[in-house]
CSV table of C-alpha atoms and ligand atoms in Angstrom, one decimal:
chain,number,residue,atom,x,y,z
A,110,MET,CA,-80.7,-172.0,67.6
A,111,GLY,CA,-83.7,-173.7,65.9
A,112,GLU,CA,-87.2,-173.5,67.2
A,113,THR,CA,-87.5,-172.4,70.8
A,114,VAL,CA,-90.0,-171.8,73.5
A,115,LYS,CA,-89.9,-168.5,75.4
A,116,LEU,CA,-90.8,-168.3,79.1
A,117,GLU,CA,-91.4,-165.0,80.8
A,118,TYR,CA,-90.9,-165.0,84.5
A,119,GLN,CA,-90.5,-161.9,86.7
A,120,GLY,CA,-90.0,-159.7,83.7
A,121,LYS,CA,-87.2,-161.7,82.1
A,122,ILE,CA,-87.5,-163.9,79.0
A,123,TYR,CA,-85.8,-167.3,78.9
A,124,GLU,CA,-85.5,-169.4,75.8
A,125,PHE,CA,-85.5,-173.2,75.7
A,126,PRO,CA,-84.7,-175.3,72.6
A,127,VAL,CA,-87.4,-177.4,71.0
A,128,VAL,CA,-86.4,-181.0,70.4
A,129,GLU,CA,-88.1,-182.9,67.7
A,130,GLY,CA,-88.4,-186.7,67.5
A,131,THR,CA,-88.1,-188.7,64.3
A,132,CYS,CA,-91.8,-189.2,64.1
A,133,GLY,CA,-92.6,-185.6,64.7
A,134,GLU,CA,-93.3,-185.3,68.5
A,135,LYS,CA,-91.9,-182.2,70.0
A,136,ALA,CA,-90.6,-181.3,73.5
A,137,PHE,CA,-88.8,-178.3,74.9
A,138,ASP,CA,-85.7,-179.0,76.7
A,139,ILE,CA,-85.9,-177.6,80.2
A,140,SER,CA,-82.7,-179.2,81.6
A,141,THR,CA,-81.3,-175.7,82.3
A,142,LEU,CA,-84.6,-174.3,83.7
A,143,ARG,CA,-83.6,-174.4,87.3
A,144,SER,CA,-80.1,-173.1,86.8
A,145,GLN,CA,-81.4,-170.2,84.7
A,146,THR,CA,-84.6,-169.3,86.6
A,147,GLY,CA,-84.6,-171.1,90.0
A,148,LEU,CA,-87.8,-172.8,89.0
A,149,ILE,CA,-88.6,-176.4,88.7
A,150,THR,CA,-91.6,-178.0,86.8
A,151,LEU,CA,-94.4,-179.8,88.7
A,152,ASP,CA,-96.0,-182.6,86.8
A,153,PRO,CA,-97.5,-185.4,89.0
A,154,GLY,CA,-97.9,-188.6,87.1
A,155,PHE,CA,-95.5,-187.2,84.4
A,156,LEU,CA,-98.4,-186.3,82.1
A,157,SER,CA,-96.3,-183.8,80.2
A,158,THR,CA,-92.8,-184.9,81.0
A,159,GLY,CA,-90.5,-186.8,78.8
A,160,ALA,CA,-87.9,-188.6,80.9
A,161,CYS,CA,-85.4,-189.4,78.1
A,162,GLU,CA,-84.8,-189.6,74.4
A,163,SER,CA,-85.1,-193.1,73.1
A,164,GLN,CA,-84.6,-195.1,69.9
A,165,ILE,CA,-86.5,-198.2,71.0
A,166,THR,CA,-90.3,-197.9,70.8
A,167,PHE,CA,-92.6,-195.3,69.3
A,168,LEU,CA,-96.3,-195.1,70.0
A,169,ASP,CA,-98.8,-192.7,68.6
A,170,GLY,CA,-101.8,-192.6,71.0
A,171,ASP,CA,-104.1,-190.8,68.6
A,172,LYS,CA,-103.4,-193.0,65.6
A,173,GLY,CA,-103.2,-196.2,67.6
A,174,GLU,CA,-99.7,-196.9,66.2
A,175,LEU,CA,-97.0,-199.0,67.9
A,176,LEU,CA,-93.5,-199.5,66.4
A,177,TYR,CA,-90.6,-201.5,67.8
A,178,ARG,CA,-87.3,-200.1,66.3
A,179,GLY,CA,-89.5,-198.7,63.5
A,180,ILE,CA,-91.3,-201.9,62.7
A,181,PRO,CA,-95.2,-202.0,63.2
A,182,ILE,CA,-96.4,-204.3,65.9
A,183,GLU,CA,-98.8,-205.9,63.5
A,184,GLN,CA,-96.0,-207.1,61.2
A,185,LEU,CA,-94.0,-208.4,64.1
A,186,ALA,CA,-97.0,-210.3,65.6
A,187,GLU,CA,-97.6,-211.9,62.2
A,188,LYS,CA,-94.1,-212.6,61.0
A,189,SER,CA,-91.6,-212.6,63.8
A,190,THR,CA,-90.9,-214.7,66.9
A,191,PHE,CA,-90.5,-213.5,70.5
A,192,VAL,CA,-86.8,-214.3,70.5
A,193,GLU,CA,-86.2,-212.4,67.3
A,194,THR,CA,-88.3,-209.5,68.5
A,195,ALA,CA,-86.3,-209.5,71.8
A,196,TYR,CA,-83.1,-209.3,69.7
A,197,LEU,CA,-84.5,-206.4,67.7
A,198,LEU,CA,-85.5,-204.5,70.8
A,199,ILE,CA,-82.2,-205.0,72.6
A,200,TYR,CA,-79.7,-204.6,69.7
A,201,GLY,CA,-81.6,-202.3,67.4
A,202,ASN,CA,-82.0,-204.3,64.2
A,203,LEU,CA,-83.4,-207.7,63.1
A,204,PRO,CA,-80.7,-210.3,63.5
A,205,SER,CA,-79.0,-212.1,60.6
A,206,LYS,CA,-79.5,-215.9,60.5
A,207,LYS,CA,-76.2,-216.4,62.3
A,208,GLU,CA,-77.0,-213.8,64.9
A,209,LEU,CA,-80.4,-215.3,65.6
A,210,GLU,CA,-78.9,-218.8,65.9
A,211,ASP,CA,-76.3,-217.5,68.4
A,212,PHE,CA,-78.8,-215.6,70.4
A,213,GLN,CA,-81.1,-218.6,70.5
A,214,HIS,CA,-78.2,-220.8,71.6
A,215,HIS,CA,-77.4,-218.5,74.5
A,216,LEU,CA,-81.0,-218.4,75.6
A,217,THR,CA,-81.1,-222.1,75.8
A,218,TYR,CA,-77.6,-222.6,77.2
A,219,HIS,CA,-78.5,-220.5,80.3
A,220,SER,CA,-82.0,-221.8,80.9
A,221,MET,CA,-81.2,-223.9,84.0
A,222,LEU,CA,-81.2,-222.4,87.5
A,223,HIS,CA,-78.6,-223.1,90.2
A,224,GLU,CA,-79.9,-226.1,92.1
A,225,SER,CA,-79.8,-224.2,95.4
A,226,ILE,CA,-82.4,-221.7,94.1
A,227,LYS,CA,-84.9,-224.5,94.6
A,228,ASN,CA,-84.4,-223.9,98.4
A,229,PHE,CA,-85.8,-220.4,98.0
A,230,TYR,CA,-89.1,-221.8,96.8
A,231,ASP,CA,-89.4,-224.0,99.9
A,232,GLY,CA,-89.0,-220.8,102.1
A,233,PHE,CA,-92.2,-219.1,100.8
A,234,PRO,CA,-95.5,-219.6,102.6
A,235,GLU,CA,-98.3,-221.7,101.1
A,236,ASN,CA,-99.6,-220.3,97.8
A,237,PRO,CA,-97.5,-217.2,97.4
A,238,HIS,CA,-98.4,-214.9,94.5
A,239,PRO,CA,-96.1,-216.0,91.7
A,240,MET,CA,-95.3,-212.3,90.9
A,241,ALA,CA,-93.8,-211.8,94.3
A,242,VAL,CA,-91.8,-215.1,94.0
A,243,THR,CA,-90.7,-214.3,90.4
A,244,SER,CA,-89.4,-210.8,91.3
A,245,ALA,CA,-87.7,-212.1,94.5
A,246,VAL,CA,-85.9,-214.9,92.6
A,247,VAL,CA,-84.9,-212.6,89.8
A,248,GLY,CA,-83.3,-210.2,92.3
A,249,SER,CA,-81.6,-213.1,94.0
A,250,LEU,CA,-79.8,-214.1,90.8
A,251,ALA,CA,-77.4,-211.2,91.5
A,252,THR,CA,-76.1,-213.3,94.4
A,253,PHE,CA,-75.1,-216.1,92.1
A,254,TYR,CA,-73.2,-214.0,89.6
A,255,GLU,CA,-71.7,-211.4,92.0
A,256,ASN,CA,-68.5,-211.1,90.0
A,257,GLN,CA,-70.3,-210.4,86.7
A,258,LEU,CA,-72.4,-207.4,87.6
A,259,ASN,CA,-70.3,-204.5,86.3
A,260,VAL,CA,-72.7,-202.3,84.4
A,261,ARG,CA,-69.9,-200.7,82.4
A,262,ASP,CA,-68.5,-204.0,81.2
A,263,GLU,CA,-70.0,-205.0,77.8
A,264,ARG,CA,-69.3,-208.8,78.2
A,265,GLU,CA,-70.8,-208.9,81.7
A,266,ILE,CA,-73.9,-207.1,80.5
A,267,GLU,CA,-74.2,-209.4,77.6
A,268,ILE,CA,-74.1,-212.6,79.7
A,269,THR,CA,-76.5,-211.1,82.2
A,270,ILE,CA,-79.0,-210.4,79.4
A,271,HIS,CA,-78.7,-214.0,78.2
A,272,ARG,CA,-79.2,-215.3,81.7
A,273,LEU,CA,-82.2,-213.2,82.4
A,274,ILE,CA,-84.1,-214.0,79.3
A,275,ALA,CA,-83.1,-217.7,79.5
A,276,LYS,CA,-84.0,-218.2,83.1
A,277,LEU,CA,-87.2,-216.1,83.5
A,278,PRO,CA,-89.4,-218.9,82.1
A,279,THR,CA,-87.8,-221.4,84.4
A,280,ILE,CA,-88.2,-219.1,87.4
A,281,ALA,CA,-91.9,-218.4,86.5
A,282,ALA,CA,-92.7,-222.1,85.9
A,283,TYR,CA,-91.1,-223.1,89.2
A,284,SER,CA,-93.3,-220.5,91.1
A,285,TYR,CA,-96.4,-222.1,89.6
A,286,LYS,CA,-95.3,-225.7,90.1
A,287,LYS,CA,-94.4,-225.0,93.7
A,288,SER,CA,-97.8,-223.5,94.4
A,289,ILE,CA,-99.6,-226.7,93.2
A,290,GLY,CA,-97.2,-229.1,95.0
A,291,GLN,CA,-95.7,-230.6,91.8
A,292,PRO,CA,-92.0,-231.3,91.2
A,293,LEU,CA,-89.9,-228.6,89.7
A,294,PRO,CA,-89.2,-229.3,86.1
A,295,TYR,CA,-86.1,-228.8,84.1
A,296,PRO,CA,-86.1,-226.8,80.9
A,297,ASP,CA,-86.1,-228.6,77.5
A,298,ASN,CA,-83.5,-226.9,75.4
A,299,SER,CA,-84.7,-228.7,72.2
A,300,LEU,CA,-87.9,-226.6,72.3
A,301,ASP,CA,-88.6,-223.1,71.2
A,302,TYR,CA,-89.0,-220.4,73.9
A,303,ALA,CA,-92.8,-220.5,74.3
A,304,SER,CA,-93.0,-224.3,73.9
A,305,ASN,CA,-90.4,-224.9,76.6
A,306,PHE,CA,-92.2,-222.7,79.0
A,307,MET,CA,-95.6,-224.4,78.3
A,308,LYS,CA,-93.9,-227.8,78.9
A,309,MET,CA,-92.4,-226.7,82.2
A,310,MET,CA,-95.8,-225.3,83.2
A,311,PHE,CA,-98.0,-228.2,82.3
A,312,SER,CA,-96.0,-231.4,82.1
A,313,THR,CA,-95.4,-233.8,84.9
A,314,PRO,CA,-92.8,-236.5,85.2
A,315,CYS,CA,-95.4,-239.3,85.0
A,316,GLU,CA,-97.0,-238.7,81.6
A,317,PRO,CA,-95.8,-237.7,78.1
A,318,TYR,CA,-96.7,-234.1,77.3
A,319,GLU,CA,-97.0,-232.7,73.8
A,320,VAL,CA,-97.0,-228.9,73.4
A,321,ASP,CA,-99.9,-227.8,71.3
A,322,PRO,CA,-98.3,-225.7,68.5
A,323,LEU,CA,-101.2,-223.3,68.2
A,324,ALA,CA,-101.1,-222.7,72.0
A,325,ALA,CA,-97.3,-222.1,71.8
A,326,LYS,CA,-97.8,-219.8,68.8
A,327,ALA,CA,-100.5,-217.8,70.6
A,328,LEU,CA,-98.3,-217.4,73.7
A,329,ASP,CA,-95.3,-216.3,71.5
A,330,VAL,CA,-97.5,-213.7,69.9
A,331,LEU,CA,-98.7,-212.5,73.3
A,332,LEU,CA,-95.1,-212.2,74.4
A,333,ILE,CA,-94.2,-210.1,71.3
A,334,ILE,CA,-97.2,-207.8,71.9
A,335,HIS,CA,-96.1,-207.1,75.4
A,336,ALA,CA,-92.3,-206.8,74.7
A,337,ASP,CA,-92.0,-203.0,75.1
A,338,HIS,CA,-94.2,-200.0,75.5
A,339,GLU,CA,-91.7,-197.1,76.0
A,340,GLN,CA,-91.7,-195.2,79.3
A,341,ASN,CA,-94.5,-197.0,81.2
A,342,CYS,CA,-94.5,-197.4,85.0
A,343,SER,CA,-92.4,-200.6,85.2
A,344,THR,CA,-90.0,-199.5,82.5
A,345,SER,CA,-89.5,-196.2,84.2
A,346,SER,CA,-88.9,-198.1,87.4
A,347,VAL,CA,-86.2,-200.2,85.7
A,348,ARG,CA,-84.6,-197.1,84.3
A,349,LEU,CA,-84.7,-195.3,87.6
A,350,VAL,CA,-83.2,-198.2,89.6
A,351,GLY,CA,-80.7,-198.7,86.8
A,352,SER,CA,-79.7,-195.0,86.9
A,353,SER,CA,-78.0,-195.6,90.3
A,354,MET,CA,-75.7,-198.0,88.2
A,355,CYS,CA,-77.5,-200.9,89.9
A,356,ASN,CA,-77.2,-204.2,88.2
A,357,LEU,CA,-79.7,-205.6,85.6
A,358,PHE,CA,-81.1,-208.4,87.9
A,359,ALA,CA,-82.0,-205.9,90.6
A,360,SER,CA,-83.4,-203.3,88.1
A,361,VAL,CA,-85.6,-206.0,86.4
A,362,SER,CA,-86.7,-207.3,89.8
A,363,ALA,CA,-88.0,-203.8,90.6
A,364,GLY,CA,-89.7,-203.6,87.2
A,365,ILE,CA,-91.6,-206.9,88.0
A,366,TYR,CA,-92.8,-205.4,91.2
A,367,ALA,CA,-93.9,-202.2,89.5
A,368,LEU,CA,-95.7,-204.3,86.9
A,369,TRP,CA,-97.7,-206.2,89.5
A,370,GLY,CA,-100.1,-203.4,90.3
A,371,PRO,CA,-103.7,-203.6,89.0
A,372,LEU,CA,-103.4,-200.3,87.1
A,373,HIS,CA,-100.5,-201.8,85.1
A,374,GLY,CA,-99.6,-205.4,84.4
A,375,GLY,CA,-101.9,-206.7,87.1
A,376,ALA,CA,-104.9,-205.5,85.1
A,377,ASN,CA,-105.0,-208.8,83.0
A,378,GLN,CA,-105.7,-210.7,86.3
A,379,ALA,CA,-108.2,-208.0,87.4
A,380,VAL,CA,-110.0,-208.2,84.0
A,381,ILE,CA,-110.7,-211.9,84.4
A,382,GLU,CA,-111.7,-211.5,88.0
A,383,MET,CA,-114.2,-208.7,86.9
A,384,LEU,CA,-115.6,-210.9,84.0
A,385,GLN,CA,-115.9,-213.9,86.4
A,386,GLU,CA,-117.7,-211.8,88.9
A,387,ILE,CA,-120.2,-210.6,86.2
A,388,ASN,CA,-120.6,-214.2,85.2
A,389,ASP,CA,-121.2,-215.4,88.7
A,390,THR,CA,-123.7,-212.7,89.5
A,391,GLY,CA,-125.9,-213.4,86.5
A,392,GLY,CA,-124.1,-211.7,83.6
A,393,LYS,CA,-125.2,-208.1,84.5
A,394,VAL,CA,-122.9,-206.3,82.1
A,395,LYS,CA,-124.9,-203.0,82.0
A,396,GLU,CA,-124.7,-202.8,85.8
A,397,CYS,CA,-120.9,-203.2,85.7
A,398,VAL,CA,-120.6,-200.4,83.1
A,399,ALA,CA,-122.9,-198.2,85.3
A,400,ARG,CA,-120.7,-198.9,88.3
A,401,ALA,CA,-117.6,-197.9,86.4
A,402,LYS,CA,-119.2,-194.6,85.4
A,403,ASP,CA,-120.3,-193.7,88.9
A,404,SER,CA,-117.9,-191.0,90.2
A,405,GLU,CA,-118.8,-192.0,93.8
A,406,ASN,CA,-117.6,-195.5,93.2
A,407,PRO,CA,-113.8,-196.2,92.8
A,408,PHE,CA,-114.5,-199.2,90.6
A,409,ARG,CA,-113.0,-198.9,87.1
A,410,LEU,CA,-113.7,-201.1,84.1
A,411,MET,CA,-110.6,-203.2,84.1
A,412,GLY,CA,-108.9,-203.5,80.7
A,413,PHE,CA,-110.2,-200.1,79.6
A,414,GLY,CA,-108.4,-196.8,79.2
A,415,HIS,CA,-104.8,-196.0,78.6
A,416,ARG,CA,-102.6,-193.1,79.4
A,417,VAL,CA,-101.3,-192.7,75.9
A,418,TYR,CA,-103.8,-194.5,73.5
A,419,LYS,CA,-106.8,-192.2,73.1
A,420,ASN,CA,-108.2,-193.9,70.0
A,421,PHE,CA,-107.5,-197.6,70.2
A,422,ASP,CA,-104.8,-199.8,71.4
A,423,PRO,CA,-103.3,-201.7,68.4
A,424,ARG,CA,-102.3,-204.6,70.6
A,425,SER,CA,-105.9,-205.1,71.7
A,426,ARG,CA,-107.0,-205.7,68.0
A,427,ILE,CA,-104.4,-208.3,67.5
A,428,ILE,CA,-105.3,-210.0,70.8
A,429,LYS,CA,-109.0,-209.9,70.1
A,430,LYS,CA,-108.5,-211.8,66.8
A,431,LEU,CA,-106.2,-214.3,68.6
A,432,ALA,CA,-108.7,-214.9,71.3
A,433,HIS,CA,-111.3,-215.9,68.8
A,434,GLN,CA,-108.9,-218.2,67.0
A,435,ILE,CA,-107.9,-220.0,70.2
A,436,ILE,CA,-111.4,-220.3,71.5
A,437,ASP,CA,-112.7,-221.5,68.1
A,438,LYS,CA,-109.9,-224.1,68.0
A,439,MET,CA,-110.9,-225.3,71.5
A,440,GLY,CA,-114.4,-225.8,70.2
A,441,THR,CA,-116.0,-224.8,73.5
A,442,LYS,CA,-118.0,-221.7,74.3
A,443,GLU,CA,-116.1,-219.5,76.7
A,444,PRO,CA,-118.7,-217.5,78.7
A,445,LEU,CA,-116.1,-214.9,79.8
A,446,LEU,CA,-115.3,-214.1,76.1
A,447,GLU,CA,-119.0,-213.6,75.5
A,448,ILE,CA,-119.2,-211.2,78.4
A,449,ALA,CA,-116.1,-209.4,77.3
A,450,LEU,CA,-117.6,-208.9,73.8
A,451,GLU,CA,-120.8,-207.6,75.3
A,452,LEU,CA,-118.9,-205.3,77.7
A,453,GLU,CA,-116.8,-203.9,74.8
A,454,GLU,CA,-120.0,-203.4,72.7
A,455,ILE,CA,-121.8,-201.5,75.4
A,456,ALA,CA,-118.8,-199.5,76.8
A,457,THR,CA,-117.5,-198.4,73.4
A,458,LYS,CA,-120.9,-196.9,72.5
A,459,ASP,CA,-121.4,-195.3,75.9
A,460,SER,CA,-120.9,-191.5,75.9
A,461,TYR,CA,-118.9,-191.7,79.2
A,462,PHE,CA,-116.3,-194.0,77.6
A,463,VAL,CA,-116.4,-192.3,74.2
A,464,GLU,CA,-115.9,-188.8,75.7
A,465,LYS,CA,-113.1,-189.9,78.0
A,466,LYS,CA,-111.5,-191.8,75.1
A,467,LEU,CA,-111.5,-195.1,77.0
A,468,TYR,CA,-111.0,-198.1,74.8
A,469,PRO,CA,-110.1,-201.7,75.4
A,470,ASN,CA,-106.4,-202.0,76.1
A,471,VAL,CA,-103.9,-204.9,75.8
A,472,ASP,CA,-105.1,-206.5,79.0
A,473,PHE,CA,-108.8,-206.7,78.0
A,474,TYR,CA,-108.5,-209.8,75.9
A,475,SER,CA,-105.1,-211.3,76.9
A,476,GLY,CA,-106.5,-212.8,80.1
A,477,ILE,CA,-109.1,-214.7,78.1
A,478,ILE,CA,-106.4,-216.3,75.9
A,479,TYR,CA,-104.3,-217.2,78.9
A,480,LYS,CA,-107.3,-218.7,80.5
A,481,ALA,CA,-108.1,-220.7,77.4
A,482,LEU,CA,-104.5,-221.9,77.4
A,483,ASN,CA,-105.1,-223.1,81.0
A,484,PHE,CA,-102.8,-220.6,82.8
A,485,PRO,CA,-104.0,-219.9,86.3
A,486,VAL,CA,-105.1,-216.3,86.8
A,487,ASN,CA,-102.4,-215.3,89.2
A,488,MET,CA,-99.8,-216.3,86.5
A,489,PHE,CA,-101.2,-213.7,84.1
A,490,PRO,CA,-99.0,-210.8,85.3
A,491,VAL,CA,-96.0,-213.1,85.3
A,492,LEU,CA,-96.7,-213.8,81.6
A,493,PHE,CA,-96.8,-210.0,81.1
A,494,ALA,CA,-93.4,-209.8,82.8
A,495,MET,CA,-91.9,-212.5,80.6
A,496,GLY,CA,-93.1,-210.6,77.6
A,497,ARG,CA,-91.9,-207.2,78.9
A,498,LEU,CA,-88.4,-208.4,79.8
A,499,PRO,CA,-86.7,-207.6,76.5
A,500,GLY,CA,-88.1,-204.1,76.6
A,501,TRP,CA,-86.8,-203.5,80.2
A,502,ILE,CA,-83.4,-204.8,79.1
A,503,ALA,CA,-83.3,-202.7,76.0
A,504,GLN,CA,-84.3,-199.5,78.0
A,505,TRP,CA,-81.8,-200.3,80.8
A,506,LYS,CA,-79.1,-200.8,78.2
A,507,GLU,CA,-79.9,-197.6,76.3
A,508,LEU,CA,-79.8,-195.7,79.6
A,509,GLN,CA,-76.4,-197.1,80.5
A,510,GLU,CA,-75.0,-196.3,77.1
A,511,ASP,CA,-76.5,-192.7,77.1
A,512,LYS,CA,-73.8,-190.1,76.8
A,513,ASN,CA,-76.0,-187.9,79.1
A,514,PHE,CA,-76.2,-190.7,81.7
A,515,LYS,CA,-77.3,-189.3,85.1
A,516,ILE,CA,-78.8,-190.7,88.2
A,517,GLY,CA,-82.5,-190.1,88.1
A,518,ARG,CA,-83.5,-187.8,90.9
A,519,PRO,CA,-86.8,-185.8,90.6
A,520,ARG,CA,-87.3,-182.7,92.7
A,521,GLN,CA,-90.4,-181.8,94.6
A,522,ILE,CA,-92.3,-178.8,95.9
A,523,TYR,CA,-92.4,-179.2,99.7
A,524,GLN,CA,-95.8,-178.3,101.2
A,525,GLY,CA,-95.1,-179.6,104.8
A,526,GLU,CA,-94.5,-177.8,108.1
A,527,LYS,CA,-91.9,-175.1,108.2
A,528,THR,CA,-89.0,-175.4,110.6
A,529,ARG,CA,-90.3,-176.0,114.1
A,530,ASP,CA,-88.8,-177.2,117.4
A,531,TYR,CA,-88.9,-180.7,118.8
A,532,ILE,CA,-91.3,-181.0,121.7
A,533,PRO,CA,-90.4,-183.5,124.4
A,534,LEU,CA,-93.0,-186.3,124.9
A,535,GLU,CA,-94.2,-185.1,128.3
A,536,LYS,CA,-95.0,-181.6,126.9
A,537,ARG,CA,-97.1,-182.8,124.0
A,538,SER,CA,-100.8,-182.4,124.3
B,892,LIG,N1,-113.2,-197.2,83.9
B,892,LIG,C1,-113.9,-196.1,84.2
B,892,LIG,N2,-113.4,-194.9,84.2
B,892,LIG,C2,-112.1,-194.7,83.8
B,892,LIG,C3,-111.3,-195.8,83.4
B,892,LIG,C4,-111.9,-197.1,83.5
B,892,LIG,N3,-111.2,-198.1,83.1
B,892,LIG,N4,-110.1,-195.3,83.1
B,892,LIG,C5,-110.1,-194.0,83.3
B,892,LIG,N5,-111.3,-193.6,83.7
B,892,LIG,C6,-111.8,-192.3,83.9
B,892,LIG,C7,-111.2,-191.7,85.2
B,892,LIG,O1,-112.1,-191.9,86.3
B,892,LIG,C8,-111.1,-190.3,84.9
B,892,LIG,O2,-112.3,-189.7,85.0
B,892,LIG,P1,-112.4,-188.1,85.5
B,892,LIG,O3,-111.7,-187.3,84.4
B,892,LIG,O4,-113.9,-187.9,85.6
B,892,LIG,O5,-111.7,-188.1,86.8
B,892,LIG,C9,-110.7,-190.2,83.4
B,892,LIG,O6,-111.2,-191.5,82.9
B,892,LIG,C10,-109.2,-190.2,83.2
B,892,LIG,O7,-108.6,-191.3,83.9
B,892,LIG,P2,-107.1,-191.2,84.6
B,892,LIG,O8,-107.0,-192.1,85.7
B,892,LIG,O9,-106.8,-189.7,84.9
B,892,LIG,O10,-106.3,-191.6,83.3
B,892,LIG,P3,-104.8,-192.1,83.4
B,892,LIG,O11,-104.2,-191.9,82.1
B,892,LIG,O12,-104.1,-191.6,84.6
B,892,LIG,O13,-105.0,-193.7,83.6
B,892,LIG,C11,-105.2,-196.0,83.3
B,892,LIG,C12,-104.8,-194.7,82.7
B,892,LIG,C13,-104.8,-197.2,82.4
B,892,LIG,C14,-104.5,-196.2,84.7
B,892,LIG,C15,-106.8,-196.0,83.6
B,892,LIG,O14,-107.4,-195.8,82.4
B,892,LIG,C16,-107.2,-197.2,84.3
B,892,LIG,O15,-107.2,-197.2,85.6
B,892,LIG,N6,-107.7,-198.3,83.6
B,892,LIG,C17,-108.1,-199.6,84.2
B,892,LIG,C18,-106.9,-200.4,84.5
B,892,LIG,C19,-106.2,-201.0,83.3
B,892,LIG,O16,-106.9,-201.5,82.4
B,892,LIG,N7,-104.9,-200.9,83.3
B,892,LIG,C20,-104.1,-201.5,82.2
B,892,LIG,C21,-103.4,-200.4,81.3
B,892,LIG,S1,-102.8,-201.0,79.8
B,892,LIG,C22,-101.5,-202.1,80.2
B,892,LIG,C23,-100.4,-201.5,81.0
B,892,LIG,O17,-99.8,-200.5,80.6
B,892,LIG,O18,-100.1,-202.1,82.0
């Protein structure tokens, strides 16, 4: 046996093997802990728990490094496209020219939705949150392809992957168009992934619409940056749901819901709302920072802090540069960007944030770009979901192919009442 960790419990010594990752992280494998000792581990929020071994994404929180299949995020943001990056994440390597063309073909071929899906959109109340609609419609896709959901059939998985990536922009654009009472558009398969989505979002049947190439490029880069982030809350949800051998549509639908929360993908919406509030109340940035530091106040500086990055979030650097490019191109002053810059300046010098290692994360600047591109605020988390989709798929696929595949089933330490008798209603005080 190589390196081990020894555990002493009730006078006996137990040994557990140390597992080392390719980039040097170490864990000790406690899968036999309970059978050997009768103990389980307790780790709320999974601060010290690795749920799996994975070959997809590496991030080093101290160095601020993020790699997709070994390739630094900075290189992919500069040189790749979202579709190519999706291929890389899902299949493990950059595609050849032919593989990329085929993949691209499948992602356009499947971009339309079944016409009857439009009826779902009529059933929601006025102005539903597009995240709720998107997740519901993604889950409902399983009803349209009921005979192709076998999670152990390679061909059925393949076509489901194509369908999901191809249809998500259409589903997302429909949820926006419906909320503003405009007709539901059809995808334009002659356009690239980001341009097609922008056209579905912003064109109407009455006027010609030209996609701004810089806007489409910015969106494409944002999608790349969000494409995977190893075992975060939504990805872990996708894996956990998928571990019951549940189909990919249902697993991804669960991931979208998990992403919606303000501590996860909903943070980009929360950031803009926070910046807007500061702007509307006279630009009091210092007061906002003071509120975030007050332990009596539950308010947090949205877009700051990360469970893993304790130095800087490499995605936030790329996005900050992009935000400037987009806003310079627009030629207008964006007050929220000014506030964001001031907030970053104050918070990153403040001892509270420095000591707790709280730095701007991916969501801090992404909302400003989405806003500059005219996306409504409640669509921000949906854009995050579109970006994260290849990551969810890659992680789900890796789980299904894992030779140690098991249903996910954490244990607990029960702290409730011990056995007690049922008391009839009339005898209860
Ligand atoms: N503003 C003020 N204080 C904060 C913040 C913040 N944004 N983030 C963490 N803290 C404090 C927190 O109060 C705690 O203080 P103390 O030790 O005195 O109790 C300490 O820092 C550690 O926080 P934590 O909640 O234990 O850290 P965590 O790793 O569990 O949480 C986080 C990470 C991202 C949920 C958290 O930093 C946060 O709530 N940030 C704001 C929401 C946000 O921007 N989320 C997007 C995350 S990145 C994109 C994604 O993954 O979806």
